[in-house]
mmCIF file of C-alpha atoms and ligand atoms in Angstrom:
data_model
loop_
_atom_site.group_PDB
_atom_site.id
_atom_site.type_symbol
_atom_site.label_atom_id
_atom_site.label_comp_id
_atom_site.label_asym_id
_atom_site.label_seq_id
_atom_site.Cartn_x
_atom_site.Cartn_y
_atom_site.Cartn_z
ATOM 1 C CA UNK E 1 0.000 0.000 0.000
ATOM 2 C CA UNK E 2 1.277 3.450 -0.898
ATOM 3 C CA UNK E 3 1.362 6.568 1.283
ATOM 4 C CA UNK E 4 -0.319 9.800 0.262
ATOM 5 C CA UNK E 5 3.153 11.291 -0.122
ATOM 6 C CA UNK E 6 4.025 8.621 -2.739
ATOM 7 C CA UNK E 7 1.237 9.815 -5.039
ATOM 8 C CA UNK E 8 1.457 12.492 -7.710
ATOM 9 C CA UNK E 9 -1.312 14.652 -6.202
ATOM 10 C CA UNK E 10 -1.705 18.317 -7.146
ATOM 11 C CA UNK E 11 1.177 20.255 -5.545
ATOM 12 C CA UNK E 12 -1.129 22.687 -3.736
ATOM 13 C CA UNK E 13 -2.796 19.762 -1.929
ATOM 14 C CA UNK E 14 0.455 18.362 -0.512
ATOM 15 C CA UNK E 15 0.459 18.450 3.285
ATOM 16 C CA UNK E 16 -3.244 19.386 3.568
ATOM 17 C CA UNK E 17 -5.538 17.587 6.037
ATOM 18 C CA UNK E 18 -9.142 16.607 5.209
ATOM 19 C CA UNK E 19 -12.155 17.822 7.202
ATOM 20 C CA UNK E 20 -12.491 15.358 10.035
ATOM 21 C CA UNK E 21 -14.722 15.817 13.060
ATOM 22 C CA UNK E 22 -14.506 12.521 14.981
ATOM 23 C CA UNK E 23 -17.417 10.116 14.336
ATOM 24 C CA UNK E 24 -17.483 8.010 17.515
ATOM 25 C CA UNK E 25 -20.119 5.725 18.980
ATOM 26 C CA UNK E 26 -20.934 7.409 22.289
ATOM 27 C CA UNK E 27 -24.046 7.795 24.412
ATOM 28 C CA UNK E 28 -24.191 11.592 24.102
ATOM 29 C CA UNK E 29 -22.925 12.980 20.811
ATOM 30 C CA UNK E 30 -22.887 16.785 20.838
ATOM 31 C CA UNK E 31 -19.990 17.597 18.527
ATOM 32 C CA UNK E 32 -21.297 18.464 15.051
ATOM 33 C CA UNK E 33 -24.394 20.551 15.804
ATOM 34 C CA UNK E 34 -26.921 18.067 14.502
ATOM 35 C CA UNK E 35 -30.505 18.192 15.689
ATOM 36 C CA UNK E 36 -30.287 15.216 18.049
ATOM 37 C CA UNK E 37 -34.045 14.582 17.940
ATOM 38 C CA UNK E 38 -35.361 11.891 15.613
ATOM 39 C CA UNK E 39 -37.745 13.087 12.897
ATOM 40 C CA UNK E 40 -41.476 12.574 13.657
ATOM 41 C CA UNK E 41 -42.783 9.131 12.730
ATOM 42 C CA UNK E 42 -45.552 10.458 10.495
ATOM 43 C CA UNK E 43 -42.971 12.323 8.413
ATOM 44 C CA UNK E 44 -40.764 9.248 8.275
ATOM 45 C CA UNK E 45 -43.677 7.212 6.915
ATOM 46 C CA UNK E 46 -44.376 9.823 4.225
ATOM 47 C CA UNK E 47 -40.690 9.908 3.222
ATOM 48 C CA UNK E 48 -40.579 6.133 2.912
ATOM 49 C CA UNK E 49 -43.655 6.214 0.656
ATOM 50 C CA UNK E 50 -42.128 8.830 -1.642
ATOM 51 C CA UNK E 51 -38.777 7.084 -1.795
ATOM 52 C CA UNK E 52 -40.618 3.852 -2.595
ATOM 53 C CA UNK E 53 -42.340 5.582 -5.523
ATOM 54 C CA UNK E 54 -39.016 6.948 -6.699
ATOM 55 C CA UNK E 55 -37.496 3.481 -6.744
ATOM 56 C CA UNK E 56 -40.030 2.391 -9.370
ATOM 57 C CA UNK E 57 -38.488 4.888 -11.802
ATOM 58 C CA UNK E 58 -34.927 4.557 -10.667
ATOM 59 C CA UNK E 59 -33.849 3.247 -14.080
ATOM 60 C CA UNK E 60 -34.216 6.849 -15.308
ATOM 61 C CA UNK E 61 -32.071 9.854 -14.437
ATOM 62 C CA UNK E 62 -33.709 12.188 -11.922
ATOM 63 C CA UNK E 63 -35.051 15.657 -12.802
ATOM 64 C CA UNK E 64 -31.801 17.526 -13.412
ATOM 65 C CA UNK E 65 -33.497 20.785 -12.465
ATOM 66 C CA UNK E 66 -35.105 19.336 -9.292
ATOM 67 C CA UNK E 67 -38.116 21.477 -10.152
ATOM 68 C CA UNK E 68 -40.500 20.207 -7.469
ATOM 69 C CA UNK E 69 -37.878 20.561 -4.781
ATOM 70 C CA UNK E 70 -37.168 24.149 -5.843
ATOM 71 C CA UNK E 71 -40.885 24.942 -5.697
ATOM 72 C CA UNK E 72 -41.044 23.460 -2.185
ATOM 73 C CA UNK E 73 -37.938 25.337 -1.013
ATOM 74 C CA UNK E 74 -39.187 28.670 -2.389
ATOM 75 C CA UNK E 75 -42.476 28.151 -0.591
ATOM 76 C CA UNK E 76 -40.709 27.286 2.653
ATOM 77 C CA UNK E 77 -38.396 30.321 2.507
ATOM 78 C CA UNK E 78 -41.165 32.855 1.761
ATOM 79 C CA UNK E 79 -39.783 36.412 1.179
ATOM 80 C CA UNK E 80 -41.606 36.237 -2.147
ATOM 81 C CA UNK E 81 -38.943 33.930 -3.590
ATOM 82 C CA UNK E 82 -39.625 32.012 -6.808
ATOM 83 C CA UNK E 83 -38.254 28.599 -7.854
ATOM 84 C CA UNK E 84 -35.903 30.491 -10.238
ATOM 85 C CA UNK E 85 -34.241 32.006 -7.161
ATOM 86 C CA UNK E 86 -33.420 28.612 -5.651
ATOM 87 C CA UNK E 87 -30.483 26.240 -5.940
ATOM 88 C CA UNK E 88 -29.872 23.012 -4.022
ATOM 89 C CA UNK E 89 -27.191 20.368 -3.682
ATOM 90 C CA UNK E 90 -25.961 17.519 -1.511
ATOM 91 C CA UNK E 91 -25.573 19.561 1.657
ATOM 92 C CA UNK E 92 -24.827 23.247 1.755
ATOM 93 C CA UNK E 93 -21.174 22.223 1.589
ATOM 94 C CA UNK E 94 -21.787 21.271 -2.032
ATOM 95 C CA UNK E 95 -23.728 24.491 -2.602
ATOM 96 C CA UNK E 96 -20.733 26.407 -1.255
ATOM 97 C CA UNK E 97 -18.409 24.359 -3.454
ATOM 98 C CA UNK E 98 -20.492 25.305 -6.500
ATOM 99 C CA UNK E 99 -20.136 28.950 -5.474
ATOM 100 C CA UNK E 100 -16.354 28.680 -5.225
ATOM 101 C CA UNK E 101 -16.184 26.832 -8.542
ATOM 102 C CA UNK E 102 -18.241 29.468 -10.329
ATOM 103 C CA UNK E 103 -17.008 32.662 -8.644
ATOM 104 C CA UNK E 104 -13.559 31.746 -7.267
ATOM 105 C CA UNK E 105 -10.606 30.055 -8.929
ATOM 106 C CA UNK E 106 -7.009 30.961 -9.736
ATOM 107 C CA UNK E 107 -6.323 34.684 -9.369
ATOM 108 C CA UNK E 108 -9.443 35.191 -7.236
ATOM 109 C CA UNK E 109 -9.554 35.845 -3.507
ATOM 110 C CA UNK E 110 -12.042 34.944 -0.778
ATOM 111 C CA UNK E 111 -12.142 36.241 2.781
ATOM 112 C CA UNK E 112 -13.826 35.005 5.933
ATOM 113 C CA UNK E 113 -13.977 36.399 9.462
ATOM 114 C CA UNK E 114 -12.112 34.006 11.734
ATOM 115 C CA UNK E 115 -12.790 31.989 13.717
ATOM 116 C CA UNK E 116 -15.454 30.814 11.309
ATOM 117 C CA UNK E 117 -16.561 27.671 9.466
ATOM 118 C CA UNK E 118 -13.541 25.469 8.802
ATOM 119 C CA UNK E 119 -14.819 24.390 5.378
ATOM 120 C CA UNK E 120 -14.374 27.838 3.775
ATOM 121 C CA UNK E 121 -10.561 27.566 3.432
ATOM 122 C CA UNK E 122 -10.876 23.942 2.295
ATOM 123 C CA UNK E 123 -13.375 24.868 -0.426
ATOM 124 C CA UNK E 124 -11.066 27.700 -1.447
ATOM 125 C CA UNK E 125 -8.049 25.433 -1.698
ATOM 126 C CA UNK E 126 -10.015 22.815 -3.649
ATOM 127 C CA UNK E 127 -10.779 25.459 -6.258
ATOM 128 C CA UNK E 128 -7.377 27.177 -6.107
ATOM 129 C CA UNK E 129 -8.944 30.318 -4.714
ATOM 130 C CA UNK E 130 -6.746 32.401 -2.410
ATOM 131 C CA UNK E 131 -8.278 32.510 1.082
ATOM 132 C CA UNK E 132 -7.627 35.043 3.794
ATOM 133 C CA UNK E 133 -8.853 35.083 7.405
ATOM 134 C CA UNK E 134 -9.759 38.471 8.860
ATOM 135 C CA UNK E 135 -9.890 38.523 12.674
ATOM 136 C CA UNK E 136 -13.172 39.195 14.431
ATOM 137 C CA UNK E 137 -13.419 41.853 17.129
ATOM 138 C CA UNK E 138 -13.800 41.554 20.883
ATOM 139 C CA UNK E 139 -15.614 38.344 21.895
ATOM 140 C CA UNK E 140 -15.708 37.289 18.235
ATOM 141 C CA UNK E 141 -18.254 39.980 17.354
ATOM 142 C CA UNK E 142 -18.441 41.679 13.951
ATOM 143 C CA UNK E 143 -19.674 45.131 13.025
ATOM 144 C CA UNK E 144 -20.203 47.038 9.772
ATOM 145 C CA UNK E 145 -17.041 49.145 10.019
ATOM 146 C CA UNK E 146 -14.743 46.176 10.736
ATOM 147 C CA UNK E 147 -16.223 44.380 7.740
ATOM 148 C CA UNK E 148 -16.046 47.419 5.477
ATOM 149 C CA UNK E 149 -12.411 48.177 6.295
ATOM 150 C CA UNK E 150 -11.346 44.560 5.740
ATOM 151 C CA UNK E 151 -13.021 44.447 2.339
ATOM 152 C CA UNK E 152 -11.605 47.782 1.183
ATOM 153 C CA UNK E 153 -8.145 46.597 2.230
ATOM 154 C CA UNK E 154 -8.273 43.003 0.959
ATOM 155 C CA UNK E 155 -10.322 43.533 -2.225
ATOM 156 C CA UNK E 156 -11.890 40.036 -2.209
ATOM 157 C CA UNK E 157 -14.006 38.482 -4.960
ATOM 158 C CA UNK E 158 -15.915 36.367 -2.428
ATOM 159 C CA UNK E 159 -16.916 37.473 1.074
ATOM 160 C CA UNK E 160 -18.054 34.679 3.402
ATOM 161 C CA UNK E 161 -20.329 35.760 6.275
ATOM 162 C CA UNK E 162 -21.550 33.007 8.586
ATOM 163 C CA UNK E 163 -24.775 34.039 10.352
ATOM 164 C CA UNK E 164 -25.010 32.879 13.134
ATOM 165 C CA UNK E 165 -21.306 32.082 13.084
ATOM 166 C CA UNK E 166 -19.884 28.614 13.572
ATOM 167 C CA UNK E 167 -17.994 27.836 15.857
ATOM 168 C CA UNK E 168 -18.704 30.894 18.020
ATOM 169 C CA UNK E 169 -22.520 31.182 17.747
ATOM 170 C CA UNK E 170 -22.241 34.939 17.174
ATOM 171 C CA UNK E 171 -25.292 36.591 15.566
ATOM 172 C CA UNK E 172 -24.758 38.937 12.624
ATOM 173 C CA UNK E 173 -26.946 41.967 11.999
ATOM 174 C CA UNK E 174 -28.265 42.904 8.576
ATOM 175 C CA UNK E 175 -26.371 46.217 8.672
ATOM 176 C CA UNK E 176 -23.152 44.168 8.551
ATOM 177 C CA UNK E 177 -24.358 42.279 5.482
ATOM 178 C CA UNK E 178 -25.269 45.567 3.771
ATOM 179 C CA UNK E 179 -21.850 46.990 4.662
ATOM 180 C CA UNK E 180 -20.153 43.946 3.122
ATOM 181 C CA UNK E 181 -22.231 44.191 -0.050
ATOM 182 C CA UNK E 182 -21.638 47.917 -0.464
ATOM 183 C CA UNK E 183 -17.897 47.623 0.167
ATOM 184 C CA UNK E 184 -17.318 44.714 -2.202
ATOM 185 C CA UNK E 185 -19.372 46.544 -4.835
ATOM 186 C CA UNK E 186 -16.920 49.443 -4.556
ATOM 187 C CA UNK E 187 -13.734 47.400 -4.914
ATOM 188 C CA UNK E 188 -14.237 44.274 -7.048
ATOM 189 C CA UNK E 189 -17.934 43.807 -7.811
ATOM 190 C CA UNK E 190 -17.570 40.411 -6.131
ATOM 191 C CA UNK E 191 -20.151 38.347 -4.300
ATOM 192 C CA UNK E 192 -21.273 38.185 -0.667
ATOM 193 C CA UNK E 193 -22.311 34.782 0.672
ATOM 194 C CA UNK E 194 -24.340 34.679 3.872
ATOM 195 C CA UNK E 195 -24.216 31.166 5.311
ATOM 196 C CA UNK E 196 -27.402 30.834 7.362
ATOM 197 C CA UNK E 197 -26.970 27.167 8.341
ATOM 198 C CA UNK E 198 -28.260 27.921 11.864
ATOM 199 C CA UNK E 199 -30.680 30.789 11.225
ATOM 200 C CA UNK E 200 -33.765 28.855 12.396
ATOM 201 C CA UNK E 201 -32.284 28.861 15.913
ATOM 202 C CA UNK E 202 -31.801 32.645 16.008
ATOM 203 C CA UNK E 203 -33.826 34.693 18.456
ATOM 204 C CA UNK E 204 -35.291 36.542 15.504
ATOM 205 C CA UNK E 205 -35.053 34.116 12.584
ATOM 206 C CA UNK E 206 -37.180 36.472 10.491
ATOM 207 C CA UNK E 207 -34.206 38.831 10.326
ATOM 208 C CA UNK E 208 -32.645 36.773 7.555
ATOM 209 C CA UNK E 209 -30.422 38.172 4.813
ATOM 210 C CA UNK E 210 -33.148 36.880 2.460
ATOM 211 C CA UNK E 211 -34.834 40.223 3.127
ATOM 212 C CA UNK E 212 -31.889 41.961 1.449
ATOM 213 C CA UNK E 213 -31.980 40.013 -1.837
ATOM 214 C CA UNK E 214 -34.172 42.366 -3.903
ATOM 215 C CA UNK E 215 -31.876 44.700 -5.861
ATOM 216 C CA UNK E 216 -28.691 42.907 -4.758
ATOM 217 C CA UNK E 217 -27.878 40.449 -7.531
ATOM 218 C CA UNK E 218 -24.483 39.476 -6.060
ATOM 219 C CA UNK E 219 -25.859 38.496 -2.646
ATOM 220 C CA UNK E 220 -26.198 34.734 -2.023
ATOM 221 C CA UNK E 221 -27.955 33.283 1.021
ATOM 222 C CA UNK E 222 -27.119 29.670 1.813
ATOM 223 C CA UNK E 223 -29.208 27.377 4.021
ATOM 224 C CA UNK E 224 -29.277 23.712 4.972
ATOM 225 C CA UNK E 225 -31.695 21.002 6.046
ATOM 226 C CA UNK E 226 -28.902 19.439 8.154
ATOM 227 C CA UNK E 227 -29.394 21.401 11.360
ATOM 228 C CA UNK E 228 -32.807 22.683 12.483
ATOM 229 C CA UNK E 229 -34.571 20.379 10.018
ATOM 230 C CA UNK E 230 -33.002 17.253 11.557
ATOM 231 C CA UNK E 231 -32.095 15.966 8.091
ATOM 232 C CA UNK E 232 -28.288 15.804 8.153
ATOM 233 C CA UNK E 233 -28.133 12.233 6.836
ATOM 234 C CA UNK E 234 -30.122 13.110 3.709
ATOM 235 C CA UNK E 235 -27.561 15.737 2.567
ATOM 236 C CA UNK E 236 -29.687 18.645 1.384
ATOM 237 C CA UNK E 237 -28.454 22.222 1.311
ATOM 238 C CA UNK E 238 -29.859 25.099 -0.699
ATOM 239 C CA UNK E 239 -29.428 28.706 -1.645
ATOM 240 C CA UNK E 240 -31.467 31.742 -2.627
ATOM 241 C CA UNK E 241 -30.165 34.411 -4.970
ATOM 242 C CA UNK E 242 -30.887 36.245 -8.199
ATOM 243 C CA UNK E 243 -31.829 33.840 -11.039
ATOM 244 C CA UNK E 244 -28.619 34.831 -12.860
ATOM 245 C CA UNK E 245 -26.584 33.434 -9.955
ATOM 246 C CA UNK E 246 -28.469 30.161 -10.282
ATOM 247 C CA UNK E 247 -27.515 30.093 -13.978
ATOM 248 C CA UNK E 248 -23.873 30.555 -12.982
ATOM 249 C CA UNK E 249 -24.059 27.576 -10.609
ATOM 250 C CA UNK E 250 -25.543 25.420 -13.379
ATOM 251 C CA UNK E 251 -22.247 25.844 -15.234
ATOM 252 C CA UNK E 252 -20.302 23.912 -12.589
ATOM 253 C CA UNK E 253 -22.697 21.352 -11.142
ATOM 254 C CA UNK E 254 -22.435 17.751 -12.253
ATOM 255 C CA UNK E 255 -25.465 16.637 -14.284
ATOM 256 C CA UNK E 256 -28.163 15.018 -12.114
ATOM 257 C CA UNK E 257 -26.256 15.844 -8.918
ATOM 258 C CA UNK E 258 -29.357 15.443 -6.706
ATOM 259 C CA UNK E 259 -30.480 11.823 -6.722
ATOM 260 C CA UNK E 260 -34.142 10.881 -7.145
ATOM 261 C CA UNK E 261 -34.094 9.547 -3.561
ATOM 262 C CA UNK E 262 -32.724 12.805 -2.195
ATOM 263 C CA UNK E 263 -35.296 14.868 -4.090
ATOM 264 C CA UNK E 264 -38.191 12.642 -3.005
ATOM 265 C CA UNK E 265 -37.118 12.625 0.647
ATOM 266 C CA UNK E 266 -36.542 16.376 0.782
ATOM 267 C CA UNK E 267 -39.872 17.156 -0.893
ATOM 268 C CA UNK E 268 -41.683 14.996 1.658
ATOM 269 C CA UNK E 269 -39.824 16.586 4.580
ATOM 270 C CA UNK E 270 -40.629 20.094 3.337
ATOM 271 C CA UNK E 271 -44.316 19.224 3.098
ATOM 272 C CA UNK E 272 -44.121 18.755 6.874
ATOM 273 C CA UNK E 273 -41.866 21.735 7.560
ATOM 274 C CA UNK E 274 -43.709 22.837 10.669
ATOM 275 C CA UNK E 275 -43.558 19.378 12.248
ATOM 276 C CA UNK E 276 -39.915 18.958 11.271
ATOM 277 C CA UNK E 277 -39.077 22.236 13.015
ATOM 278 C CA UNK E 278 -41.137 21.505 16.108
ATOM 279 C CA UNK E 279 -38.049 20.734 18.210
ATOM 280 C CA UNK E 280 -36.371 24.080 17.510
ATOM 281 C CA UNK E 281 -37.957 25.850 20.479
ATOM 282 C CA UNK E 282 -36.807 23.160 22.875
ATOM 283 C CA UNK E 283 -33.283 23.197 21.421
ATOM 284 C CA UNK E 284 -33.143 26.979 21.908
ATOM 285 C CA UNK E 285 -34.319 26.479 25.467
ATOM 286 C CA UNK E 286 -31.580 23.888 26.111
ATOM 287 C CA UNK E 287 -28.997 26.251 24.589
ATOM 288 C CA UNK E 288 -30.048 29.105 26.864
ATOM 289 C CA UNK E 289 -30.103 26.750 29.825
ATOM 290 C CA UNK E 290 -26.532 25.635 29.034
ATOM 291 C CA UNK E 291 -25.401 29.270 28.903
ATOM 292 C CA UNK E 292 -26.821 29.920 32.379
ATOM 293 C CA UNK E 293 -25.429 26.712 33.870
ATOM 294 C CA UNK E 294 -22.001 27.225 32.299
ATOM 295 C CA UNK E 295 -21.847 30.665 33.932
ATOM 296 C CA UNK E 296 -22.879 28.995 37.176
ATOM 297 C CA UNK E 297 -19.899 26.641 36.767
ATOM 298 C CA UNK E 298 -17.615 29.674 36.555
ATOM 299 C CA UNK E 299 -17.137 29.314 32.801
ATOM 300 C CA UNK E 300 -17.439 31.916 30.074
ATOM 301 C CA UNK E 301 -19.987 31.090 27.355
ATOM 302 C CA UNK E 302 -20.119 33.299 24.255
ATOM 303 C CA UNK E 303 -23.321 34.857 22.932
ATOM 304 C CA UNK E 304 -25.014 32.257 20.704
ATOM 305 C CA UNK E 305 -27.906 32.435 18.263
ATOM 306 C CA UNK E 306 -27.245 28.872 17.039
ATOM 307 C CA UNK E 307 -27.897 25.384 18.444
ATOM 308 C CA UNK E 308 -24.505 25.227 20.153
ATOM 309 C CA UNK E 309 -22.456 27.160 22.668
ATOM 310 C CA UNK E 310 -18.752 27.996 22.634
ATOM 311 C CA UNK E 311 -17.501 28.421 26.170
ATOM 312 C CA UNK E 312 -14.190 29.655 27.530
ATOM 313 C CA UNK E 313 -12.568 29.653 30.935
ATOM 314 C CA UNK E 314 -10.963 26.198 30.658
ATOM 315 C CA UNK E 315 -7.317 25.844 31.599
ATOM 316 C CA UNK E 316 -6.844 22.683 29.572
ATOM 317 C CA UNK E 317 -9.660 22.189 27.051
ATOM 318 C CA UNK E 318 -8.193 19.000 25.555
ATOM 319 C CA UNK E 319 -8.029 17.383 28.989
ATOM 320 C CA UNK E 320 -11.666 18.339 29.670
ATOM 321 C CA UNK E 321 -12.628 17.063 26.194
ATOM 322 C CA UNK E 322 -11.066 13.675 26.955
ATOM 323 C CA UNK E 323 -12.523 13.448 30.456
ATOM 324 C CA UNK E 324 -16.005 14.153 29.021
ATOM 325 C CA UNK E 325 -15.461 11.527 26.330
ATOM 326 C CA UNK E 326 -14.529 8.987 28.995
ATOM 327 C CA UNK E 327 -17.969 9.696 30.480
ATOM 328 C CA UNK E 328 -19.627 9.090 27.102
ATOM 329 C CA UNK E 329 -20.091 12.757 26.157
ATOM 330 C CA UNK E 330 -18.575 13.913 22.859
ATOM 331 C CA UNK E 331 -18.089 17.676 22.389
ATOM 332 C CA UNK E 332 -15.751 19.589 20.053
ATOM 333 C CA UNK E 333 -12.370 21.140 20.632
ATOM 334 C CA UNK E 334 -12.235 23.659 17.789
ATOM 335 C CA UNK E 335 -8.750 24.773 18.772
ATOM 336 C CA UNK E 336 -9.644 28.186 20.209
ATOM 337 C CA UNK E 337 -7.549 28.691 23.361
ATOM 338 C CA UNK E 338 -9.365 27.890 26.602
ATOM 339 C CA UNK E 339 -12.606 26.834 24.915
ATOM 340 C CA UNK E 340 -14.797 23.912 23.891
ATOM 341 C CA UNK E 341 -17.943 23.888 21.768
ATOM 342 C CA UNK E 342 -21.029 21.857 22.610
ATOM 343 C CA UNK E 343 -24.289 21.347 20.709
ATOM 344 C CA UNK E 344 -27.608 21.713 22.524
ATOM 345 C CA UNK E 345 -29.156 18.256 22.641
ATOM 346 C CA UNK E 346 -32.401 16.905 23.990
ATOM 347 C CA UNK E 347 -33.164 17.804 27.581
ATOM 348 C CA UNK E 348 -31.627 14.561 28.847
ATOM 349 C CA UNK E 349 -28.511 14.819 26.667
ATOM 350 C CA UNK E 350 -28.009 18.408 27.772
ATOM 351 C CA UNK E 351 -28.400 17.365 31.400
ATOM 352 C CA UNK E 352 -25.906 14.523 30.892
ATOM 353 C CA UNK E 353 -23.376 16.956 29.444
ATOM 354 C CA UNK E 354 -23.807 19.481 32.247
ATOM 355 C CA UNK E 355 -23.579 16.803 34.924
ATOM 356 C CA UNK E 356 -20.477 15.234 33.355
ATOM 357 C CA UNK E 357 -18.835 18.650 33.056
ATOM 358 C CA UNK E 358 -19.604 19.469 36.694
ATOM 359 C CA UNK E 359 -17.949 16.213 37.753
ATOM 360 C CA UNK E 360 -14.919 16.777 35.511
ATOM 361 C CA UNK E 361 -14.367 20.308 36.812
ATOM 362 C CA UNK E 362 -14.734 19.198 40.435
ATOM 363 C CA UNK E 363 -12.306 16.280 40.047
HETATM 364 C C1 LIG M 1 -23.169 22.427 9.340
HETATM 365 C C2 LIG M 1 -22.827 23.636 8.532
HETATM 366 C C3 LIG M 1 -23.120 23.702 7.180
HETATM 367 C C4 LIG M 1 -23.955 22.666 6.523
HETATM 368 O O1 LIG M 1 -23.438 21.570 6.113
HETATM 369 P P1 LIG M 1 -24.293 20.590 5.187
HETATM 370 O O2 LIG M 1 -23.331 20.291 4.101
HETATM 371 O O3 LIG M 1 -25.514 21.283 4.714
HETATM 372 O O4 LIG M 1 -24.594 19.433 6.072
HETATM 373 C C5 LIG M 1 -22.865 24.860 6.475
HETATM 374 N N1 LIG M 1 -22.304 25.913 7.075
HETATM 375 C C6 LIG M 1 -22.011 25.889 8.376
HETATM 376 C C7 LIG M 1 -21.445 27.091 8.998
HETATM 377 C C8 LIG M 1 -22.241 24.752 9.145
HETATM 378 O O5 LIG M 1 -21.914 24.739 10.428
#
């Protein structure tokens, strides 16, 4: 068997490491911000029925334009969006990859506001797009002037804004999105991508960047069914933007990229959107409860509008991570000094985490 270093891979990939959050069998898995609730049985039954129908025609390629799914997504998003405004792919990671393929590339530059989603630099490197991290302000917050100055200085073609931000949970106001759009319009005429993977958990989820789309044809708002929708295993992400942007993404997608099974399952799930999102309120409640109890433990949680909490105040995060794992609780060490990140689970999972942490800190 050969080693990676024996192979003639592209020179810019040498020494790179793949995305790799641990996938371990543990009792309480709170490390990748999934919705830990199972989907409702009545939705599961509907999905099985639609997938069963799809299997009868599985000898044929699926609808390349996933028309029904786009209709369903437009209806779910509201904001007067039409199917022509919608794109979808196998997870929003693939949506983001399409964006980098169409708008990035050699000689182009993307920026993100670090710490932010670890996939942005990987997607940039996969498409030979230069990627630059701009530091966030105090307590990982962003504001319009910080964003504007960074864009005027760096002159990016792609601006990545994660709202709420992963791994910090930080909300982003619409003024910051407008500032990014205006600034990039002045320097390069590039695009602004707002990654709203966690927006359904925000205190005011109606304050989405979707409201800013009219008149801003280089603004792209990305969403996913992996988090609030409890559909991570199905791999469905989507995007809303001007129809011209959707045409640009068609240039780089592989033909028939969304399988007939994926389309059927997602259409069924969206028909039950309200039921699928019924756990969101409880998850928010568990998140807010964790924040209060972490403070009570003398720790320092950051402001979060997502379904997870980043907390500081740990002398040795890796040691705490391992001690929690030994108790069957998997969280995430994202490598920010003194911190760990934990997803809000069900009430009992959240309690198990808090109890295990209390024991670890007292030991
Ligand atoms: C989880 C996550 C995604 C979504 O990933 P999928 O490919 O849709 O599962 C996108 N952006 C951020 C910031 C995330 O945390």
